Coordinates of C-alpha atoms in Angstrom, one line a residue:
M19 CA -115.2 -71.1 -19.0
W20 CA -115.6 -71.6 -15.3
N21 CA -117.2 -75.0 -15.8
T22 CA -114.2 -76.0 -17.9
I23 CA -111.8 -75.0 -15.2
V24 CA -113.7 -76.9 -12.5
R25 CA -114.0 -80.0 -14.6
G26 CA -110.3 -79.9 -15.4
I27 CA -109.4 -79.6 -11.7
K28 CA -111.7 -82.5 -10.7
Y29 CA -110.4 -84.7 -13.5
L30 CA -106.7 -84.0 -12.6
K31 CA -107.4 -85.1 -8.9
L32 CA -108.4 -88.5 -10.1
L33 CA -105.3 -89.0 -12.3
S34 CA -102.0 -90.6 -11.4
F35 CA -98.7 -88.8 -12.2
K36 CA -98.4 -90.6 -15.5
K37 CA -101.9 -89.9 -16.4
V38 CA -101.4 -86.2 -15.5
L39 CA -98.7 -86.1 -18.1
Y40 CA -101.2 -87.4 -20.6
A41 CA -103.9 -85.0 -19.5
P42 CA -103.3 -82.3 -22.1
H43 CA -104.4 -84.7 -24.8
I44 CA -107.9 -85.0 -23.3
F45 CA -108.7 -81.2 -23.4
S46 CA -109.9 -79.4 -26.5
S47 CA -107.8 -76.6 -28.0
R48 CA -110.0 -74.0 -26.4
E49 CA -109.7 -75.6 -23.0
K50 CA -105.9 -75.8 -23.3
R51 CA -105.7 -72.1 -24.0
V52 CA -107.8 -71.3 -21.0
L53 CA -105.7 -73.5 -18.7
I54 CA -102.5 -72.0 -20.0
L55 CA -103.9 -68.5 -19.4
L56 CA -104.9 -69.5 -15.9
I57 CA -101.5 -71.0 -15.1
S58 CA -99.7 -67.9 -16.5
I59 CA -101.9 -65.5 -14.5
T60 CA -101.3 -67.6 -11.3
L61 CA -97.5 -67.6 -11.8
V62 CA -97.3 -63.8 -12.6
S63 CA -99.6 -62.9 -9.7
G64 CA -97.5 -65.1 -7.4
W65 CA -94.3 -63.5 -8.6
I66 CA -95.6 -60.0 -8.2
F67 CA -96.9 -60.8 -4.7
S68 CA -93.7 -62.5 -3.6
T69 CA -91.7 -59.6 -5.0
R70 CA -93.7 -57.0 -3.1
I71 CA -93.4 -59.0 0.1
Y72 CA -89.6 -59.4 -0.5
N73 CA -89.2 -55.7 -1.1
R74 CA -91.1 -54.9 2.1
I75 CA -89.0 -57.0 4.4
T76 CA -85.6 -56.3 2.8
V77 CA -83.6 -53.2 2.0
K78 CA -81.1 -52.4 -0.8
V79 CA -77.5 -52.0 0.4
P80 CA -74.1 -51.8 -1.3
G81 CA -72.8 -55.1 -2.6
V82 CA -69.3 -56.2 -3.4
G83 CA -68.1 -56.1 -7.0
G84 CA -67.0 -53.9 -9.9
I85 CA -63.7 -52.5 -10.9
Y86 CA -62.7 -48.8 -10.8
K87 CA -60.0 -47.6 -13.2
E88 CA -58.5 -44.1 -12.7
A89 CA -56.0 -42.1 -14.8
M90 CA -53.0 -40.4 -13.1
L91 CA -50.3 -38.2 -14.5
R92 CA -47.3 -39.7 -12.7
E93 CA -46.2 -43.1 -11.8
P94 CA -45.7 -43.9 -8.1
H95 CA -42.3 -44.1 -6.4
V96 CA -42.8 -43.9 -2.6
I97 CA -46.2 -45.2 -1.5
N98 CA -45.5 -44.4 2.1
P99 CA -47.4 -41.7 4.1
L100 CA -44.2 -40.6 5.9
F101 CA -42.3 -39.8 2.8
A102 CA -44.9 -39.3 0.0
I103 CA -44.4 -35.9 -1.6
Q104 CA -46.0 -36.2 -5.0
D105 CA -49.8 -36.5 -5.5
T106 CA -49.7 -40.0 -6.9
D107 CA -47.8 -41.4 -3.9
R108 CA -50.2 -39.7 -1.5
D109 CA -53.2 -40.8 -3.4
I110 CA -52.4 -44.5 -3.4
S111 CA -51.1 -44.2 0.2
R112 CA -54.5 -43.0 1.3
L113 CA -56.0 -46.3 0.0
I114 CA -53.5 -48.6 1.6
F115 CA -52.8 -46.9 4.9
A116 CA -55.1 -45.8 7.7
G117 CA -54.7 -43.0 10.3
L118 CA -56.1 -42.7 13.8
F119 CA -58.6 -40.3 12.4
T120 CA -59.8 -39.2 9.0
Y121 CA -62.1 -36.6 7.4
T122 CA -65.5 -37.1 5.9
G123 CA -66.5 -35.8 2.5
D124 CA -67.9 -32.7 4.3
G125 CA -64.6 -32.0 6.0
K126 CA -65.6 -33.3 9.4
I127 CA -63.1 -35.2 11.6
M128 CA -64.1 -38.9 12.3
P129 CA -62.4 -41.9 13.9
D130 CA -60.5 -44.4 11.7
L131 CA -58.2 -46.7 13.6
A132 CA -59.2 -44.9 16.8
E133 CA -62.3 -45.8 18.8
N134 CA -62.1 -42.9 21.3
L135 CA -60.3 -39.6 21.9
E136 CA -59.9 -37.7 25.1
V137 CA -58.3 -34.2 25.2
S138 CA -57.2 -32.6 28.5
A139 CA -58.7 -29.2 29.6
D140 CA -55.4 -27.4 28.9
G141 CA -55.2 -28.9 25.3
K142 CA -51.8 -30.5 25.9
L143 CA -52.7 -34.2 26.3
Y144 CA -54.5 -36.3 23.6
S145 CA -55.3 -39.9 24.7
V146 CA -56.4 -42.2 21.9
T147 CA -58.0 -45.6 22.3
L148 CA -57.7 -48.0 19.3
R149 CA -60.4 -50.2 17.9
Q150 CA -60.3 -53.8 18.9
G151 CA -59.1 -56.5 16.5
L152 CA -57.1 -54.2 14.1
K153 CA -54.9 -56.0 11.7
W154 CA -52.3 -55.2 9.0
H155 CA -52.8 -56.5 5.5
D156 CA -50.5 -59.4 6.2
G157 CA -52.6 -60.5 9.2
V158 CA -50.3 -59.2 12.0
N159 CA -52.1 -57.4 14.8
L160 CA -51.9 -53.6 14.8
T161 CA -51.2 -52.2 18.3
S162 CA -50.1 -49.0 20.0
E163 CA -46.5 -50.0 19.3
D164 CA -47.1 -49.3 15.6
I165 CA -48.4 -45.8 16.5
I166 CA -45.3 -45.1 18.6
F167 CA -42.9 -46.4 15.9
T168 CA -44.6 -44.2 13.2
V169 CA -44.3 -41.0 15.2
K170 CA -40.7 -41.7 16.3
T171 CA -39.7 -42.3 12.7
I172 CA -41.3 -39.1 11.6
Q173 CA -39.5 -37.2 14.4
N174 CA -36.1 -38.7 13.6
P175 CA -34.2 -36.1 11.5
Q176 CA -32.2 -38.9 9.9
Y177 CA -35.3 -40.2 8.1
K178 CA -36.1 -36.7 6.6
S179 CA -39.8 -37.2 6.7
V180 CA -41.8 -34.3 5.2
L181 CA -44.1 -34.5 8.2
R182 CA -41.4 -33.8 10.8
P183 CA -42.2 -30.1 11.3
N184 CA -45.8 -31.0 12.4
W185 CA -44.5 -33.4 15.1
Q186 CA -41.8 -31.4 16.7
G187 CA -42.4 -30.9 20.4
V188 CA -44.8 -33.8 20.7
E189 CA -44.0 -36.8 23.0
V190 CA -45.8 -40.1 22.5
E191 CA -46.2 -43.1 24.8
A192 CA -48.2 -46.3 24.9
L193 CA -50.4 -46.7 28.0
N194 CA -51.2 -50.2 27.0
S195 CA -51.5 -52.3 23.8
H196 CA -54.4 -50.3 22.5
T197 CA -54.1 -46.8 24.1
V198 CA -51.7 -44.1 23.1
R199 CA -51.1 -40.7 24.7
F200 CA -49.6 -37.6 22.9
S201 CA -48.1 -34.9 25.1
L202 CA -47.7 -31.4 23.6
R203 CA -45.3 -28.8 25.1
T204 CA -47.8 -26.1 24.3
P205 CA -51.4 -26.3 23.1
Y206 CA -51.6 -26.6 19.3
A207 CA -55.2 -26.2 18.0
P208 CA -54.7 -28.0 14.6
F209 CA -53.1 -31.0 16.2
I210 CA -56.1 -33.2 15.6
E211 CA -55.2 -33.1 11.9
N212 CA -51.8 -34.7 12.7
L213 CA -53.7 -37.7 13.9
T214 CA -54.9 -38.4 10.3
T215 CA -51.3 -39.3 9.4
G216 CA -51.1 -42.8 7.9
I217 CA -49.6 -45.4 10.4
I218 CA -46.9 -47.8 9.1
P219 CA -46.2 -51.3 10.5
K220 CA -43.3 -51.6 12.9
H221 CA -42.7 -55.2 12.1
I222 CA -42.0 -54.3 8.5
W223 CA -40.0 -51.1 8.9
E224 CA -38.1 -51.3 12.2
D225 CA -35.0 -52.8 10.7
V226 CA -34.8 -50.4 7.8
G227 CA -32.2 -47.7 8.3
P228 CA -32.5 -44.1 7.1
E229 CA -30.1 -44.7 4.2
Q230 CA -32.3 -47.5 2.8
V231 CA -35.8 -46.3 3.7
L232 CA -36.5 -44.7 0.3
L233 CA -35.1 -47.7 -1.6
N234 CA -37.0 -50.4 0.2
E235 CA -39.4 -52.6 -1.9
F236 CA -42.2 -52.0 0.6
N237 CA -42.5 -48.5 -0.8
L238 CA -44.0 -50.1 -4.0
K239 CA -45.4 -53.2 -2.4
P240 CA -46.7 -51.6 0.8
I241 CA -48.5 -53.2 3.7
G242 CA -51.0 -51.1 5.5
A243 CA -54.3 -51.3 7.3
G244 CA -56.4 -49.2 4.9
P245 CA -59.5 -50.3 2.8
Y246 CA -57.3 -51.6 -0.1
Q247 CA -54.2 -53.7 -0.2
F248 CA -51.4 -54.0 -2.8
N249 CA -52.1 -56.6 -5.5
R250 CA -49.7 -56.0 -8.4
F251 CA -48.2 -53.5 -10.8
K252 CA -47.1 -53.8 -14.4
Q253 CA -43.9 -52.2 -15.9
D254 CA -42.6 -51.5 -19.4
K255 CA -39.3 -52.7 -20.6
D256 CA -37.6 -49.6 -19.2
G257 CA -39.0 -50.3 -15.7
S258 CA -41.6 -47.5 -15.7
I259 CA -44.8 -48.4 -14.0
L260 CA -47.7 -48.6 -16.4
T261 CA -50.5 -49.8 -14.1
Y262 CA -50.9 -50.3 -10.3
E263 CA -53.7 -52.5 -8.9
V264 CA -55.1 -52.7 -5.4
S265 CA -57.8 -55.1 -4.1
R266 CA -60.3 -54.8 -1.3
N267 CA -59.2 -55.5 2.2
T268 CA -61.6 -58.2 3.5
D269 CA -60.5 -57.5 7.1
Y270 CA -61.1 -53.8 7.0
H271 CA -62.2 -52.3 10.3
R272 CA -64.8 -49.9 9.0
E273 CA -67.7 -50.3 6.6
G274 CA -66.9 -51.9 3.2
P275 CA -65.0 -51.6 1.0
F276 CA -67.3 -52.7 -1.8
I277 CA -65.4 -52.1 -5.1
S278 CA -63.5 -55.3 -5.8
S279 CA -60.4 -53.8 -7.2
I280 CA -59.0 -50.4 -8.3
T281 CA -56.4 -50.0 -11.0
F282 CA -54.4 -46.8 -11.7
F283 CA -53.1 -46.1 -15.2
F284 CA -50.3 -43.6 -15.6
F285 CA -50.0 -41.0 -18.4
K286 CA -47.6 -38.2 -19.4
N287 CA -50.2 -35.4 -19.5
E288 CA -53.8 -34.5 -19.3
E289 CA -54.5 -35.0 -23.0
E290 CA -53.3 -38.6 -22.9
A291 CA -55.4 -39.3 -19.7
L292 CA -58.5 -37.8 -21.2
R293 CA -58.0 -39.8 -24.4
A294 CA -57.9 -42.9 -22.3
L295 CA -61.1 -41.8 -20.6
R296 CA -62.9 -41.2 -23.9
K297 CA -61.9 -44.7 -25.1
G298 CA -63.0 -46.4 -21.9
V299 CA -59.6 -47.5 -20.8
V300 CA -60.2 -45.7 -17.6
N301 CA -63.4 -44.4 -16.0
G302 CA -62.2 -41.7 -13.6
F303 CA -59.8 -38.8 -13.6
G304 CA -59.1 -35.7 -11.6
P305 CA -58.5 -32.8 -11.4
V306 CA -59.7 -32.0 -14.9
S307 CA -59.6 -28.5 -16.3
S308 CA -63.0 -27.0 -16.8
A309 CA -62.5 -26.4 -20.5
R310 CA -62.3 -30.2 -21.1
L311 CA -65.6 -31.2 -19.5
A312 CA -67.5 -30.4 -22.7
D313 CA -65.7 -33.3 -24.4
F314 CA -67.5 -35.9 -22.4
P315 CA -71.2 -37.1 -22.7
A316 CA -73.0 -36.4 -19.4
K317 CA -74.7 -39.7 -19.4
N318 CA -71.4 -41.6 -19.0
I319 CA -69.8 -39.5 -16.3
S320 CA -70.5 -37.8 -13.1
V321 CA -68.6 -34.5 -12.4
H322 CA -67.9 -33.7 -8.8
S323 CA -67.1 -30.1 -8.1
V324 CA -65.2 -30.2 -4.8
T325 CA -64.2 -27.2 -2.6
M326 CA -60.5 -27.2 -1.9
P327 CA -58.5 -24.6 0.2
R328 CA -56.1 -24.0 -2.7
M329 CA -55.1 -20.5 -3.5
F330 CA -53.4 -19.7 -6.8
G331 CA -51.1 -16.8 -7.3
I332 CA -47.9 -15.5 -8.7
F333 CA -44.9 -15.8 -6.3
F334 CA -41.9 -13.5 -6.6
N335 CA -38.3 -14.6 -6.2
D336 CA -36.0 -11.6 -6.1
Q337 CA -32.9 -13.8 -5.7
Q338 CA -33.5 -15.1 -9.2
A339 CA -34.9 -11.8 -10.6
P340 CA -33.3 -8.7 -8.8
Q341 CA -35.8 -6.5 -10.6
L342 CA -38.5 -7.8 -8.2
A343 CA -36.6 -6.6 -5.1
D344 CA -38.1 -3.2 -5.8
K345 CA -41.6 -3.2 -4.2
K346 CA -42.7 -0.6 -6.8
V347 CA -42.2 -3.2 -9.6
R348 CA -44.1 -5.8 -7.6
E349 CA -46.9 -3.3 -6.9
A350 CA -47.1 -2.4 -10.6
I351 CA -47.5 -6.1 -11.5
A352 CA -50.2 -6.4 -8.8
R353 CA -52.1 -3.4 -10.1
V354 CA -52.2 -4.4 -13.8
I355 CA -53.6 -7.9 -13.3
D356 CA -57.4 -8.1 -13.5
K357 CA -58.1 -11.0 -11.1
K358 CA -61.8 -11.1 -11.9
K359 CA -61.2 -11.3 -15.6
I360 CA -58.8 -14.2 -15.1
A361 CA -61.2 -16.1 -12.8
T362 CA -64.0 -15.6 -15.3
E363 CA -62.1 -16.6 -18.5
L364 CA -60.2 -19.3 -16.8
A365 CA -62.9 -21.5 -15.5
E366 CA -66.6 -21.3 -16.2
G367 CA -68.0 -21.0 -12.7
S368 CA -65.3 -23.1 -11.0
A369 CA -63.0 -20.2 -10.0
S370 CA -63.4 -17.0 -7.9
A371 CA -61.0 -14.1 -7.6
T372 CA -59.4 -13.5 -4.2
D373 CA -57.0 -11.2 -2.5
A374 CA -56.2 -13.6 0.4
P375 CA -53.2 -15.8 0.8
F376 CA -55.3 -18.5 2.4
E377 CA -59.0 -19.2 3.0
L378 CA -60.6 -17.0 5.6
P379 CA -64.1 -17.1 7.1
D380 CA -64.7 -13.4 6.3
S381 CA -62.9 -12.2 3.2
S382 CA -64.6 -8.8 3.6
L383 CA -62.1 -7.9 6.3
I384 CA -59.2 -8.3 3.8
K385 CA -57.6 -5.0 2.9
N386 CA -56.2 -4.9 -0.7
P387 CA -53.9 -1.9 -0.9
Y388 CA -53.1 -2.6 -4.5
P389 CA -56.4 -2.6 -6.5
Y390 CA -56.6 -2.9 -10.2
D391 CA -55.2 0.3 -11.7
P392 CA -53.1 0.1 -14.9
E393 CA -52.4 3.8 -15.0
R394 CA -51.0 3.8 -11.5
A395 CA -48.9 0.8 -12.4
K396 CA -47.3 2.7 -15.3
K397 CA -46.5 5.6 -13.0
L398 CA -44.9 3.3 -10.4
L399 CA -42.5 1.9 -13.0
L400 CA -41.6 5.3 -14.2
E401 CA -40.9 6.4 -10.6
A402 CA -38.7 3.4 -10.2
G403 CA -36.6 4.4 -13.2
W404 CA -38.0 2.0 -15.8
K405 CA -38.3 3.5 -19.4
D406 CA -38.5 2.2 -22.9
E407 CA -35.7 4.3 -24.3
N408 CA -35.2 2.2 -27.5
K409 CA -38.9 1.8 -28.2
D410 CA -38.8 -2.0 -28.4
G411 CA -41.8 -2.5 -26.2
V412 CA -39.7 -3.6 -23.2
L413 CA -38.8 -1.4 -20.2
E414 CA -35.2 -1.0 -19.2
K415 CA -33.0 0.9 -16.8
Q416 CA -29.3 1.5 -16.0
V417 CA -28.1 -0.5 -13.0
R418 CA -24.8 -1.1 -11.3
I419 CA -23.7 -4.8 -11.5
K420 CA -20.3 -5.7 -10.0
Q421 CA -19.1 -2.1 -10.1
K422 CA -20.1 -1.7 -13.7
I423 CA -23.1 0.1 -15.3
A424 CA -25.3 -2.2 -17.4
T425 CA -28.7 -2.0 -19.0
Q426 CA -31.2 -4.2 -17.3
E427 CA -34.5 -5.1 -19.0
L428 CA -37.8 -5.7 -17.3
R429 CA -38.1 -9.2 -18.9
L430 CA -39.3 -11.9 -16.5
T431 CA -39.8 -15.7 -16.8
L432 CA -43.1 -17.0 -15.5
T433 CA -42.8 -20.7 -14.6
T434 CA -45.9 -22.8 -14.2
S435 CA -47.4 -26.3 -14.7
D436 CA -48.4 -27.5 -18.1
W437 CA -51.9 -28.1 -16.7
P438 CA -54.3 -26.4 -19.2
D439 CA -55.9 -24.0 -16.7
L440 CA -52.6 -22.8 -15.5
R441 CA -51.2 -22.4 -19.0
Q442 CA -54.3 -20.3 -19.9
A443 CA -53.9 -18.2 -16.7
A444 CA -50.2 -17.7 -17.6
L445 CA -51.1 -16.4 -21.1
L446 CA -53.7 -14.0 -19.6
I447 CA -51.1 -12.7 -17.1
K448 CA -48.6 -12.2 -19.9
D449 CA -51.1 -10.1 -21.9
E450 CA -51.8 -8.0 -18.8
L451 CA -48.2 -7.3 -18.1
K452 CA -47.6 -6.4 -21.7
K453 CA -49.9 -3.4 -21.2
I454 CA -47.2 -1.8 -19.0
D455 CA -44.3 -3.0 -21.2
I456 CA -43.1 -5.9 -19.0
E457 CA -42.2 -8.8 -21.2
V458 CA -43.1 -12.2 -19.8
I459 CA -41.6 -15.5 -21.0
I460 CA -43.8 -18.5 -20.1
K461 CA -42.2 -21.8 -19.1
A462 CA -44.7 -24.6 -18.6
L463 CA -43.4 -27.8 -17.2
P464 CA -44.9 -31.2 -16.2
F465 CA -45.7 -31.2 -12.5
S466 CA -43.1 -33.8 -11.6
E467 CA -40.4 -31.6 -13.2
L468 CA -41.8 -28.4 -11.8
E469 CA -41.7 -29.8 -8.2
S470 CA -38.2 -31.3 -8.4
T471 CA -36.4 -28.7 -10.5
V472 CA -38.3 -25.5 -9.7
I473 CA -40.3 -25.4 -6.5
R474 CA -38.1 -27.4 -4.1
P475 CA -34.8 -25.7 -5.1
R476 CA -36.6 -22.3 -5.5
N477 CA -35.4 -22.0 -9.1
F478 CA -37.8 -19.5 -10.6
E479 CA -38.3 -15.8 -11.2
I480 CA -42.1 -15.7 -11.0
L481 CA -44.0 -18.9 -10.2
L482 CA -47.7 -19.3 -11.0
F483 CA -49.0 -22.1 -8.8
G484 CA -51.4 -23.0 -6.0
E485 CA -50.8 -23.5 -2.3
V486 CA -53.0 -26.0 -0.6
Y487 CA -53.9 -25.7 3.1
G488 CA -55.3 -28.2 5.6
Y489 CA -58.7 -28.7 7.0
E490 CA -57.5 -26.8 10.1
P491 CA -55.8 -23.7 8.5
D492 CA -52.2 -23.4 9.6
P493 CA -50.1 -21.2 7.3
F494 CA -46.9 -21.8 9.3
A495 CA -45.2 -24.0 6.7
F496 CA -45.9 -21.5 3.9
W497 CA -45.1 -18.2 5.6
H498 CA -42.8 -18.7 8.6
S499 CA -39.2 -17.7 8.0
S500 CA -38.0 -21.0 9.4
Q501 CA -39.6 -22.8 6.4
S502 CA -37.6 -21.0 3.7
K503 CA -35.6 -24.1 2.9
D504 CA -36.9 -27.4 1.4
P505 CA -38.9 -29.3 2.7
G506 CA -40.4 -26.1 4.1
L507 CA -43.0 -24.5 1.8
N508 CA -42.0 -20.9 2.1
I509 CA -41.0 -20.8 -1.5
V510 CA -40.6 -17.0 -1.7
R511 CA -38.4 -17.0 1.4
Y512 CA -40.8 -14.5 3.1
S513 CA -39.5 -13.1 6.3
N514 CA -41.4 -10.7 8.6
K515 CA -40.8 -10.8 12.4
K516 CA -44.4 -9.8 13.2
A517 CA -45.8 -12.4 10.9
D518 CA -43.5 -15.0 12.5
Q519 CA -44.8 -14.1 15.9
I520 CA -48.4 -14.3 14.8
L521 CA -47.8 -17.7 13.3
E522 CA -46.1 -19.0 16.5
D523 CA -48.7 -17.5 18.8
T524 CA -51.8 -18.6 16.8
R525 CA -50.8 -22.2 16.9
R526 CA -51.2 -22.2 20.6
L527 CA -54.6 -20.6 20.7
S528 CA -57.5 -23.0 21.4
D529 CA -60.1 -20.2 20.9
E530 CA -61.2 -20.6 17.3
F531 CA -62.5 -17.0 17.2
R532 CA -59.1 -15.6 18.3
R533 CA -57.3 -17.8 15.8
R534 CA -59.5 -16.4 13.0
E535 CA -58.7 -12.8 14.1
K536 CA -55.0 -13.5 14.2
Y537 CA -55.0 -15.1 10.7
Q538 CA -56.9 -12.2 9.4
E539 CA -54.2 -9.9 10.7
L540 CA -51.5 -12.1 9.2
A541 CA -53.2 -12.1 5.8
N542 CA -53.2 -8.3 5.7
I543 CA -49.5 -8.2 6.7
I544 CA -48.6 -10.6 3.9
I545 CA -50.7 -8.7 1.3
E546 CA -49.1 -5.4 2.3
D547 CA -45.5 -6.9 1.9
L548 CA -46.3 -8.2 -1.6
P549 CA -44.2 -11.4 -1.7
A550 CA -46.9 -12.7 -4.1
V551 CA -50.1 -11.6 -5.9
F552 CA -53.0 -13.9 -4.9
L553 CA -55.3 -14.4 -7.8
Y554 CA -58.1 -17.0 -7.4
S555 CA -59.3 -20.1 -5.7
Q556 CA -60.6 -23.0 -7.8
L557 CA -62.8 -26.0 -7.3
Y558 CA -61.4 -29.5 -7.7
L559 CA -63.2 -31.0 -10.7
Y560 CA -63.3 -34.8 -10.5
I561 CA -64.7 -37.2 -13.1
L562 CA -66.2 -40.4 -11.9
P563 CA -68.3 -43.1 -13.7
A564 CA -72.0 -42.3 -13.7
D565 CA -72.9 -45.7 -12.3
L566 CA -70.6 -45.3 -9.2
K567 CA -72.7 -44.7 -6.1
G568 CA -72.0 -43.8 -2.5
V569 CA -69.7 -40.9 -3.3
E570 CA -70.1 -37.9 -1.0
L571 CA -67.5 -35.3 -1.9
N572 CA -67.9 -31.7 -0.9
T573 CA -64.7 -30.6 0.7
I574 CA -61.1 -31.8 0.6
S575 CA -57.8 -30.5 1.7
L576 CA -55.4 -32.4 -0.5
P577 CA -56.3 -34.3 -3.7
S578 CA -55.7 -37.6 -1.9
D579 CA -58.5 -36.7 0.5
R580 CA -61.0 -37.6 -2.3
F581 CA -60.3 -41.2 -1.2
N582 CA -61.1 -40.6 2.5
E583 CA -64.4 -42.5 2.3
I584 CA -63.7 -44.7 -0.7
N585 CA -64.7 -47.6 1.4
T586 CA -68.4 -46.5 0.9
W587 CA -68.2 -46.3 -2.9
Y588 CA -70.0 -49.1 -4.8
F589 CA -71.1 -50.3 -8.2
K590 CA -73.2 -53.3 -7.1
T591 CA -76.2 -53.6 -4.8
K592 CA -77.9 -56.4 -2.9
R593 CA -80.9 -56.8 -0.6
V594 CA -80.9 -57.8 3.0
L595 CA -83.6 -58.2 5.7
K596 CA -84.6 -55.0 7.5

């Protein structure tokens, strides 16, 4: 064999190119097979060797490409961080707009548009230096004037921004084209979270008055400085938006983005969204109720269980249901609801019972004066004069209404979202209250309707819902008496002078340990007053495609925060020199 190879090589050296082409005809069949084998071994060995060298001197990194398609439950209306109220608007705003700072998937603050931050020793001055070369999606330079304009618009009461309460008492000035200084009247520990507010372009919005701001076309065709920019949307014949598409911003100031485009599809309810997920119309959706996860093959999806400071409870409104004005009735309700049972049956491992109105570092210091005790609940109602005289299974009592004696029944309407987990929780609560002859009528509504017709106008008797707090816990908007009217979030119109004082004082504390102590004290005051019964906290379950990489999601504050680092998500990879 070796002689054949040597003879073949020597012979080929003596041949011209044309003769080389004829060479195969001079070898025997056996010699041809040997030469082919030799050439194959040489090529394969060369390929393996070059591949190893290539892999040693290069590294795999995210590459541009791929399309992500996510299901949402409501179409967008105002994609503007200053006026976005519903989740869909906030979600898409997070992709299109950028703030001075943002949060990582671990809940840690990090610069976005900002390059540097300096805070004065007294905690009243925040000086922010912008990155160099920032641009809006339309190519216009982003400067400190845009920051000033955004804050001034938020603070202008005529524009009615939902963010205005967070910016009261803050003065802002431009030191130069890329440096901004915020001056606070008093120290406000969670102020850093204000700096994550999306910045809007002055050159687009400066000539839009308060009466036209919500009707402007740039609310649906926005221009921002975030990782993705508006591309297009599709509508049906009635004008409802069916899909909304954004594409990668090639001038983005941070890493990435890598996914070429993202399209959102809008559905009426979770069942429709999950049906689209099963059919492959979309490849992402969240939050998903825990009971639905078994419907999807694990090989096609990746489920991210994300911690979220969201406390679910039942909130009392005695202005709609005068029966609830009696604290004994509220206490009876609190004592008959088995929180641990609800958390266990509601979500397999994704919910945990709580007594706290908001997340606290040490829940062991919470004092629950109304532990589970159905027998005590029955006695409380009897003491309050509630009896089932006609034996129909519903308690009643004689009350004076407008100078007349009338029979009032202990029948209450519990309003909640039509989200499956909340519907299930509502049914469990109804069964618990039936044990003490309180009849509950469940009213489950789509979230858009719940928000506009129930929560904002405070149009409910009992509301089963969740309150979401920020990365820097500040319960002010939920529990201070000044926030009782919309757009404040004190939906039960809670009023307690001591609680108000704690909320006001704690905002000014820079000492994190002292803030925690104060919030612990506040939590116990709220629990004692019983404006609500706090039930459980629940993880945010988010379905993403199994082949999507670069997703680091552990903690979020709002659902839209899942997109804080979407610029690092990728489907494709490439190799570059080390």
